Amino acid sequence: MTQTQVFTIASIPADGVGQEVVAAGRRVLDAVQAQSAGRFAFDWTEFDWGSDYYARHGRMMAEDGLEQLKDFDAIYFGAVGWENVPDHVSLWGLRLNITQNFDQWANIRPVRFLPGVESPLRKADRAELDWVVVRENSEGEYAGLGGRNLSGRGPGNEVALQTALFTEKGCERIMRFAFDLARTRAVKKVSSVTKSNAQQYGMVLWDEVFARVAADYPDVATESVLVDAMSAKFILKPEELSVVVASNLNADILSDLGSALAGSLGLAASANLNPERRFPSMFEPVHGSAPDIAGQGISNPIGAIASAALMLDHFGLHEEARRVEAAIEAATAAGALTRDIGGTAGTDEVVDAIVAALGADLAAAV
Ligand code: GGG
């Protein structure tokens, strides 16, 4: 008898719709596990960290939270942000605490157009659109460097510094990651997002490293585009995109634009990777906690489920990852759509459709 391979997963649903979409992703992974005939299993541990935890303990996660997480194979995350905690406190206290301290320096955010989901882009009906935003996830504008001072001068005189950090090493590793990813794709191209006309230190270093790294990948096409022009390109010429590499803030903004163009922020998946695997990587939908719809059972689970597919890839379960992605497509094509993408289905109905599609594809294969 073959031994079951066990993957340990720390789940942190955290705030708002994070609770519903993590539960949805777990249901899909339960189905994948059940269909594996004992080949592999997921061993879940759930952590109740987040803004409710903050209300009880005055912090977003346990003091030794990183120690508790460090030996898991992966972290499955929901969303962070609630009205009882200032946004910068909740973000730095939980999500960024994990991404920064576990050196999850590569954040991949695929932009996928799904059948049955209307895009605000008319072009999406005519062209095959599929690109991935690679976000530098450890430094740039999110380095957390700066401070506030001079408040003693009185009201209206305070000063704040928010300093972006660009290191040659940080730029080089994310760019090599982007080029290696481009080599695995049908269109071998990397677009670098810059703003070096205005930001003459950090972004000029970014451009120089990009040119140097590009020279090692002569088989991959390149372009360097200002962030303002890139946002126009996302809308006007998205068919020219394959891998888009950008600094922390620029990539965050562009990936929201990308998922909105695909139909909804609720669809977008992401993986925060520590490629060296010194620490667990973290998988989460791009969207936040959505307080306006939380607890109503209507949130879109697809971003979280597609993030679970990225986690399967991370475990080396590539066939299963493709099956989950195909099941998502089958569900949307059949009209299992939440309200944000023009349907009337609730979260559970969409999960039911995805789980059914997984079962149907397995039945067809035997
Ligand atoms: N699941 C992603 C999430 O909770 N995001 C909350 C957020 O505000 N993130 C800001 C950022 O990642 O830049």
Tab-separated table of C-alpha atoms and ligand atoms in Angstrom:
chain	number	residue	atom	x	y	z
A	1	MET	CA	0.000	0.000	0.000
A	2	THR	CA	1.356	3.475	-0.852
A	3	GLN	CA	1.754	5.908	2.017
A	4	THR	CA	-0.483	8.964	2.216
A	5	GLN	CA	1.459	12.190	1.692
A	6	VAL	CA	0.243	14.693	4.303
A	7	PHE	CA	0.405	18.448	3.697
A	8	THR	CA	0.007	20.597	6.812
A	9	ILE	CA	-1.940	23.813	6.236
A	10	ALA	CA	-2.429	26.714	8.664
A	11	SER	CA	-5.713	28.407	7.870
A	12	ILE	CA	-6.239	32.030	8.890
A	13	PRO	CA	-9.678	33.192	7.668
A	14	ALA	CA	-9.351	36.455	9.662
A	15	ASP	CA	-11.838	39.211	8.831
A	16	GLY	CA	-15.187	39.662	7.073
A	17	VAL	CA	-15.673	37.560	3.944
A	18	GLY	CA	-12.325	35.908	4.687
A	19	GLN	CA	-14.330	33.529	6.910
A	20	GLU	CA	-16.680	32.479	4.095
A	21	VAL	CA	-14.182	32.193	1.279
A	22	VAL	CA	-11.648	30.186	3.291
A	23	ALA	CA	-14.428	27.756	4.249
A	24	ALA	CA	-15.320	27.553	0.546
A	25	GLY	CA	-11.724	26.798	-0.456
A	26	ARG	CA	-11.491	24.132	2.220
A	27	ARG	CA	-14.609	22.419	0.863
A	28	VAL	CA	-13.038	22.227	-2.573
A	29	LEU	CA	-9.751	20.915	-1.163
A	30	ASP	CA	-11.709	18.330	0.878
A	31	ALA	CA	-13.202	17.110	-2.409
A	32	VAL	CA	-9.777	17.002	-4.069
A	33	GLN	CA	-8.450	15.020	-1.108
A	34	ALA	CA	-11.410	12.609	-1.167
A	35	GLN	CA	-10.765	11.921	-4.844
A	36	SER	CA	-7.080	11.165	-4.309
A	37	ALA	CA	-7.812	7.618	-3.091
A	38	GLY	CA	-5.488	8.097	-0.115
A	39	ARG	CA	-2.533	9.390	-2.152
A	40	PHE	CA	-2.462	12.650	-0.189
A	41	ALA	CA	-4.295	14.421	2.623
A	42	PHE	CA	-4.491	17.934	4.014
A	43	ASP	CA	-3.983	18.369	7.737
A	44	TRP	CA	-5.624	21.665	8.735
A	45	THR	CA	-5.033	23.841	11.783
A	46	GLU	CA	-7.213	26.941	12.043
A	47	PHE	CA	-6.038	30.123	13.782
A	48	ASP	CA	-8.599	32.652	15.047
A	49	TRP	CA	-6.349	35.660	14.444
A	50	GLY	CA	-7.659	38.895	12.972
A	51	SER	CA	-9.620	41.938	14.115
A	52	ASP	CA	-11.879	40.005	16.552
A	53	TYR	CA	-8.736	38.575	18.142
A	54	TYR	CA	-7.428	42.163	18.349
A	55	ALA	CA	-10.546	43.218	20.257
A	56	ARG	CA	-9.841	40.499	22.831
A	57	HIS	CA	-6.040	40.582	22.988
A	58	GLY	CA	-4.913	43.968	21.656
A	59	ARG	CA	-2.923	42.353	18.855
A	60	MET	CA	-3.762	40.814	15.480
A	61	MET	CA	-2.060	37.471	16.067
A	62	ALA	CA	-0.480	35.611	18.962
A	63	GLU	CA	2.824	36.980	20.172
A	64	ASP	CA	4.562	33.768	19.117
A	65	GLY	CA	2.366	33.491	16.004
A	66	LEU	CA	5.249	33.307	13.547
A	67	GLU	CA	6.827	30.555	15.614
A	68	GLN	CA	3.500	28.673	15.517
A	69	LEU	CA	3.287	29.021	11.724
A	70	LYS	CA	6.848	28.403	10.647
A	71	ASP	CA	6.723	24.620	10.251
A	72	PHE	CA	3.504	24.382	8.228
A	73	ASP	CA	3.728	23.416	4.570
A	74	ALA	CA	1.529	26.389	3.642
A	75	ILE	CA	-0.740	29.098	4.994
A	76	TYR	CA	-4.240	29.603	3.570
A	77	PHE	CA	-5.377	33.145	4.303
A	78	GLY	CA	-8.680	34.990	3.982
A	79	ALA	CA	-8.707	38.758	4.326
A	80	VAL	CA	-7.719	41.421	6.786
A	81	GLY	CA	-9.346	44.708	7.748
A	82	TRP	CA	-12.255	45.669	9.993
A	83	GLU	CA	-13.644	48.890	11.412
A	84	ASN	CA	-12.473	48.285	15.000
A	85	VAL	CA	-8.780	48.404	14.016
A	86	PRO	CA	-7.018	51.117	11.989
A	87	ASP	CA	-6.163	49.616	8.567
A	88	HIS	CA	-2.419	50.099	8.909
A	89	VAL	CA	-2.471	48.346	12.295
A	90	SER	CA	-4.449	45.331	11.052
A	91	LEU	CA	-2.435	44.992	7.825
A	92	TRP	CA	0.983	45.256	9.477
A	93	GLY	CA	-0.137	43.227	12.481
A	94	LEU	CA	-1.155	40.178	10.466
A	95	ARG	CA	-0.762	39.919	6.690
A	96	LEU	CA	2.412	41.978	6.306
A	97	ASN	CA	3.821	40.535	9.531
A	98	ILE	CA	3.674	37.144	7.835
A	99	THR	CA	4.785	38.134	4.311
A	100	GLN	CA	7.721	40.222	5.578
A	101	ASN	CA	9.005	37.885	8.282
A	102	PHE	CA	8.649	34.762	6.152
A	103	ASP	CA	10.437	36.528	3.273
A	104	GLN	CA	7.556	35.809	0.900
A	105	TRP	CA	9.173	38.051	-1.655
A	106	ALA	CA	7.321	36.913	-4.776
A	107	ASN	CA	3.609	37.586	-5.003
A	108	ILE	CA	2.028	36.164	-8.125
A	109	ARG	CA	-1.387	37.421	-9.169
A	110	PRO	CA	-2.761	35.839	-12.339
A	111	VAL	CA	-5.352	37.790	-14.329
A	112	ARG	CA	-7.770	35.178	-15.704
A	113	PHE	CA	-10.820	35.732	-17.864
A	114	LEU	CA	-13.456	33.097	-17.181
A	115	PRO	CA	-16.174	31.742	-19.491
A	116	GLY	CA	-19.604	33.117	-18.666
A	117	VAL	CA	-18.165	36.139	-16.844
A	118	GLU	CA	-18.687	39.427	-18.617
A	119	SER	CA	-15.632	41.662	-18.791
A	120	PRO	CA	-15.983	45.448	-18.986
A	121	LEU	CA	-13.424	45.170	-21.809
A	122	ARG	CA	-15.106	44.654	-25.183
A	123	LYS	CA	-11.783	43.310	-26.445
A	124	ALA	CA	-12.084	40.348	-24.092
A	125	ASP	CA	-14.728	38.844	-26.407
A	126	ARG	CA	-12.347	38.859	-29.372
A	127	ALA	CA	-8.874	38.186	-27.964
A	128	GLU	CA	-7.399	35.487	-25.706
A	129	LEU	CA	-6.368	37.449	-22.640
A	130	ASP	CA	-4.236	35.898	-19.933
A	131	TRP	CA	-1.467	37.572	-17.997
A	132	VAL	CA	0.122	37.447	-14.589
A	133	VAL	CA	1.273	40.268	-12.363
A	134	VAL	CA	4.457	39.480	-10.425
A	135	ARG	CA	4.567	41.725	-7.380
A	136	GLU	CA	7.809	42.437	-5.531
A	137	ASN	CA	6.519	41.581	-2.073
A	138	SER	CA	9.259	42.405	0.409
A	139	GLU	CA	10.459	45.947	-0.124
A	140	GLY	CA	9.699	48.903	-2.436
A	141	GLU	CA	6.948	51.147	-1.103
A	142	TYR	CA	5.992	48.540	1.553
A	143	ALA	CA	9.365	48.479	3.299
A	144	GLY	CA	7.791	50.138	6.322
A	145	LEU	CA	10.556	52.728	6.538
A	146	GLY	CA	9.832	56.241	7.691
A	147	GLY	CA	8.346	58.043	10.614
A	148	ARG	CA	6.288	60.946	11.885
A	149	ASN	CA	7.765	63.789	13.828
A	150	LEU	CA	7.727	67.486	14.626
A	151	SER	CA	4.234	67.156	16.097
A	152	GLY	CA	5.532	69.341	18.930
A	153	ARG	CA	5.421	72.282	16.529
A	154	GLY	CA	1.657	72.217	16.884
A	155	PRO	CA	-1.378	71.422	14.754
A	156	GLY	CA	-0.848	71.578	10.999
A	157	ASN	CA	2.930	71.214	11.214
A	158	GLU	CA	3.442	67.484	11.407
A	159	VAL	CA	5.778	65.782	8.951
A	160	ALA	CA	5.674	62.171	7.730
A	161	LEU	CA	8.273	60.296	5.720
A	162	GLN	CA	7.388	57.073	3.865
A	163	THR	CA	10.536	55.802	2.223
A	164	ALA	CA	10.592	53.215	-0.543
A	165	LEU	CA	13.444	50.739	-0.437
A	166	PHE	CA	14.954	49.280	-3.599
A	167	THR	CA	17.890	46.922	-3.236
A	168	GLU	CA	19.800	45.429	-6.110
A	169	LYS	CA	19.281	41.980	-4.599
A	170	GLY	CA	15.534	42.516	-4.126
A	171	CYS	CA	15.088	43.786	-7.684
A	172	GLU	CA	17.208	41.056	-9.195
A	173	ARG	CA	15.479	38.143	-7.471
A	174	ILE	CA	11.967	39.255	-8.442
A	175	MET	CA	13.039	39.935	-12.015
A	176	ARG	CA	14.714	36.536	-12.389
A	177	PHE	CA	11.527	35.013	-10.955
A	178	ALA	CA	9.488	36.873	-13.603
A	179	PHE	CA	11.780	35.765	-16.437
A	180	ASP	CA	11.766	32.139	-15.274
A	181	LEU	CA	7.969	32.282	-15.138
A	182	ALA	CA	7.807	33.809	-18.636
A	183	ARG	CA	9.840	30.885	-19.969
A	184	THR	CA	7.070	28.509	-18.843
A	185	ARG	CA	4.361	30.444	-20.700
A	186	ALA	CA	3.175	30.380	-24.311
A	187	VAL	CA	4.092	34.052	-24.758
A	188	LYS	CA	7.645	34.539	-23.493
A	189	LYS	CA	7.629	38.184	-22.562
A	190	VAL	CA	8.276	40.257	-19.441
A	191	SER	CA	6.970	43.809	-19.089
A	192	SER	CA	8.703	45.817	-16.383
A	193	VAL	CA	6.682	48.580	-14.721
A	194	THR	CA	8.689	51.627	-13.794
A	195	LYS	CA	8.414	55.303	-12.893
A	196	SER	CA	12.056	56.188	-13.341
A	197	ASN	CA	11.317	59.499	-15.013
A	198	ALA	CA	10.069	60.877	-11.701
A	199	GLN	CA	11.650	58.534	-9.135
A	200	GLN	CA	15.256	58.962	-10.078
A	201	TYR	CA	16.891	56.731	-7.461
A	202	GLY	CA	14.933	53.591	-6.683
A	203	MET	CA	13.228	53.228	-10.029
A	204	VAL	CA	16.420	53.947	-11.999
A	205	LEU	CA	18.079	51.116	-10.066
A	206	TRP	CA	15.021	48.971	-10.879
A	207	ASP	CA	15.442	49.731	-14.614
A	208	GLU	CA	19.180	49.045	-14.567
A	209	VAL	CA	18.727	45.680	-12.865
A	210	PHE	CA	15.952	44.813	-15.328
A	211	ALA	CA	18.247	45.510	-18.308
A	212	ARG	CA	21.059	43.462	-16.745
A	213	VAL	CA	18.818	40.470	-15.901
A	214	ALA	CA	17.127	40.615	-19.327
A	215	ALA	CA	20.496	40.064	-20.979
A	216	ASP	CA	20.583	36.582	-19.398
A	217	TYR	CA	17.232	35.703	-21.039
A	218	PRO	CA	17.704	36.446	-24.770
A	219	ASP	CA	14.780	34.125	-25.595
A	220	VAL	CA	12.325	36.305	-23.613
A	221	ALA	CA	10.943	39.535	-25.118
A	222	THR	CA	10.990	42.597	-22.869
A	223	GLU	CA	9.587	46.061	-22.512
A	224	SER	CA	9.865	48.738	-19.838
A	225	VAL	CA	6.714	50.793	-19.368
A	226	LEU	CA	5.895	53.689	-17.050
A	227	VAL	CA	3.203	52.757	-14.535
A	228	ASP	CA	0.784	55.355	-15.883
A	229	ALA	CA	1.230	54.054	-19.424
A	230	MET	CA	0.919	50.475	-18.157
A	231	SER	CA	-2.462	51.192	-16.596
A	232	ALA	CA	-3.627	52.460	-19.990
A	233	LYS	CA	-2.106	49.402	-21.653
A	234	PHE	CA	-4.044	47.050	-19.366
A	235	ILE	CA	-7.192	48.494	-20.922
A	236	LEU	CA	-6.146	49.316	-24.474
A	237	LYS	CA	-3.650	46.585	-25.388
A	238	PRO	CA	-3.969	43.764	-22.839
A	239	GLU	CA	-3.319	41.179	-25.551
A	240	GLU	CA	0.338	42.304	-25.500
A	241	LEU	CA	0.820	41.236	-21.868
A	242	SER	CA	2.185	37.967	-20.507
A	243	VAL	CA	4.264	38.537	-17.347
A	244	VAL	CA	4.176	41.986	-15.754
A	245	VAL	CA	6.768	42.607	-13.031
A	246	ALA	CA	6.315	45.602	-10.755
A	247	SER	CA	7.216	47.027	-7.392
A	248	ASN	CA	5.061	46.306	-4.350
A	249	LEU	CA	2.643	49.246	-4.623
A	250	ASN	CA	2.518	49.470	-8.411
A	251	ALA	CA	1.764	45.761	-8.692
A	252	ASP	CA	-0.908	45.968	-6.003
A	253	ILE	CA	-2.730	48.697	-7.903
A	254	LEU	CA	-2.282	47.087	-11.317
A	255	SER	CA	-3.456	43.676	-10.164
A	256	ASP	CA	-6.685	45.189	-8.827
A	257	LEU	CA	-7.155	46.832	-12.206
A	258	GLY	CA	-6.473	43.505	-13.911
A	259	SER	CA	-9.006	41.610	-11.817
A	260	ALA	CA	-11.616	44.320	-12.328
A	261	LEU	CA	-11.054	43.964	-16.075
A	262	ALA	CA	-11.564	40.211	-15.761
A	263	GLY	CA	-14.941	40.961	-14.178
A	264	SER	CA	-14.455	41.322	-10.424
A	265	LEU	CA	-11.924	41.550	-7.638
A	266	GLY	CA	-13.640	38.511	-6.219
A	267	LEU	CA	-12.082	36.341	-8.941
A	268	ALA	CA	-8.434	37.149	-8.318
A	269	ALA	CA	-6.066	34.619	-6.772
A	270	SER	CA	-2.632	35.148	-5.315
A	271	ALA	CA	0.356	33.317	-3.898
A	272	ASN	CA	2.879	34.944	-1.566
A	273	LEU	CA	5.900	32.753	-2.142
A	274	ASN	CA	9.130	32.178	-0.303
A	275	PRO	CA	10.715	30.486	-3.320
A	276	GLU	CA	13.648	29.128	-1.291
A	277	ARG	CA	11.101	27.335	0.951
A	278	ARG	CA	12.867	28.420	4.141
A	279	PHE	CA	9.408	29.477	5.353
A	280	PRO	CA	5.842	28.517	4.457
A	281	SER	CA	4.279	30.359	1.547
A	282	MET	CA	0.836	31.954	1.877
A	283	PHE	CA	-2.131	31.678	-0.489
A	284	GLU	CA	-5.028	34.150	-0.408
A	285	PRO	CA	-7.576	35.868	-2.593
A	286	VAL	CA	-6.494	39.344	-3.666
A	287	HIS	CA	-9.661	40.921	-2.282
A	288	GLY	CA	-10.046	42.317	1.210
A	289	SER	CA	-12.633	41.685	3.928
A	290	ALA	CA	-15.578	43.381	2.112
A	291	PRO	CA	-17.532	44.534	5.231
A	292	ASP	CA	-20.472	45.605	3.027
A	293	ILE	CA	-21.337	41.995	2.143
A	294	ALA	CA	-19.658	39.967	4.897
A	295	GLY	CA	-21.815	37.343	6.614
A	296	GLN	CA	-24.549	37.353	3.964
A	297	GLY	CA	-23.407	34.226	2.117
A	298	ILE	CA	-23.046	36.081	-1.179
A	299	SER	CA	-19.290	36.632	-1.440
A	300	ASN	CA	-17.491	35.327	-4.489
A	301	PRO	CA	-15.413	32.279	-3.459
A	302	ILE	CA	-13.546	31.976	-6.768
A	303	GLY	CA	-10.514	34.095	-5.791
A	304	ALA	CA	-9.989	31.925	-2.716
A	305	ILE	CA	-10.567	28.671	-4.591
A	306	ALA	CA	-8.192	29.688	-7.386
A	307	SER	CA	-5.651	30.540	-4.655
A	308	ALA	CA	-6.112	27.004	-3.320
A	309	ALA	CA	-5.211	25.789	-6.830
A	310	LEU	CA	-1.984	27.807	-6.603
A	311	MET	CA	-1.344	26.083	-3.258
A	312	LEU	CA	-1.813	22.692	-4.924
A	313	ASP	CA	0.822	23.709	-7.478
A	314	HIS	CA	3.131	24.631	-4.606
A	315	PHE	CA	2.644	21.109	-3.191
A	316	GLY	CA	3.577	19.628	-6.570
A	317	LEU	CA	-0.043	18.527	-7.179
A	318	HIS	CA	-0.147	20.094	-10.630
A	319	GLU	CA	-2.769	17.816	-12.150
A	320	GLU	CA	-5.108	18.541	-9.232
A	321	ALA	CA	-4.459	22.280	-9.569
A	322	ARG	CA	-5.450	22.173	-13.248
A	323	ARG	CA	-8.576	20.171	-12.337
A	324	VAL	CA	-9.653	22.809	-9.806
A	325	GLU	CA	-9.095	25.560	-12.393
A	326	ALA	CA	-11.077	23.597	-14.977
A	327	ALA	CA	-13.885	23.068	-12.430
A	328	ILE	CA	-14.019	26.824	-11.777
A	329	GLU	CA	-14.352	27.393	-15.538
A	330	ALA	CA	-17.039	24.732	-15.838
A	331	ALA	CA	-19.005	26.338	-12.996
A	332	THR	CA	-18.871	29.879	-14.392
A	333	ALA	CA	-19.632	28.652	-17.911
A	334	ALA	CA	-22.725	26.904	-16.520
A	335	GLY	CA	-23.899	30.157	-14.921
A	336	ALA	CA	-22.883	29.650	-11.287
A	337	LEU	CA	-22.173	33.340	-10.749
A	338	THR	CA	-22.311	35.497	-7.641
A	339	ARG	CA	-23.766	39.015	-7.754
A	340	ASP	CA	-20.452	40.808	-8.329
A	341	ILE	CA	-20.227	39.058	-11.703
A	342	GLY	CA	-23.833	39.493	-12.720
A	343	GLY	CA	-25.421	36.366	-11.240
A	344	THR	CA	-27.699	35.551	-8.330
A	345	ALA	CA	-25.914	32.546	-6.811
A	346	GLY	CA	-24.788	32.472	-3.216
A	347	THR	CA	-21.292	31.445	-2.123
A	348	ASP	CA	-22.382	27.882	-1.326
A	349	GLU	CA	-24.084	27.391	-4.684
A	350	VAL	CA	-20.897	28.343	-6.505
A	351	VAL	CA	-18.888	25.935	-4.338
A	352	ASP	CA	-21.481	23.209	-4.987
A	353	ALA	CA	-21.087	23.759	-8.738
A	354	ILE	CA	-17.284	23.622	-8.532
A	355	VAL	CA	-17.311	20.471	-6.390
A	356	ALA	CA	-19.827	18.867	-8.777
A	357	ALA	CA	-17.637	19.746	-11.762
A	358	LEU	CA	-14.650	18.159	-10.010
A	359	GLY	CA	-16.646	14.993	-9.481
A	360	ALA	CA	-17.912	14.983	-13.051
A	361	ASP	CA	-14.458	15.366	-14.536
A	362	LEU	CA	-13.160	12.512	-12.384
A	363	ALA	CA	-16.110	10.313	-13.398
A	364	ALA	CA	-15.407	11.110	-17.069
A	365	ALA	CA	-11.753	10.161	-16.631
A	366	VAL	CA	-12.455	6.619	-15.304
B	1	GGG	N1	-6.631	38.911	1.055
B	1	GGG	C1	-5.935	40.119	0.856
B	1	GGG	C2	-6.192	41.157	1.894
B	1	GGG	O1	-6.756	40.873	2.924
B	1	GGG	N2	-5.793	42.364	1.615
B	1	GGG	C3	-5.998	43.434	2.512
B	1	GGG	C4	-5.220	44.656	2.145
B	1	GGG	O2	-5.661	45.744	2.428
B	1	GGG	N3	-4.068	44.517	1.539
B	1	GGG	C5	-3.256	45.587	1.117
B	1	GGG	C6	-2.089	45.089	0.348
B	1	GGG	O3	-1.873	43.897	0.316
B	1	GGG	O4	-1.398	45.886	-0.238
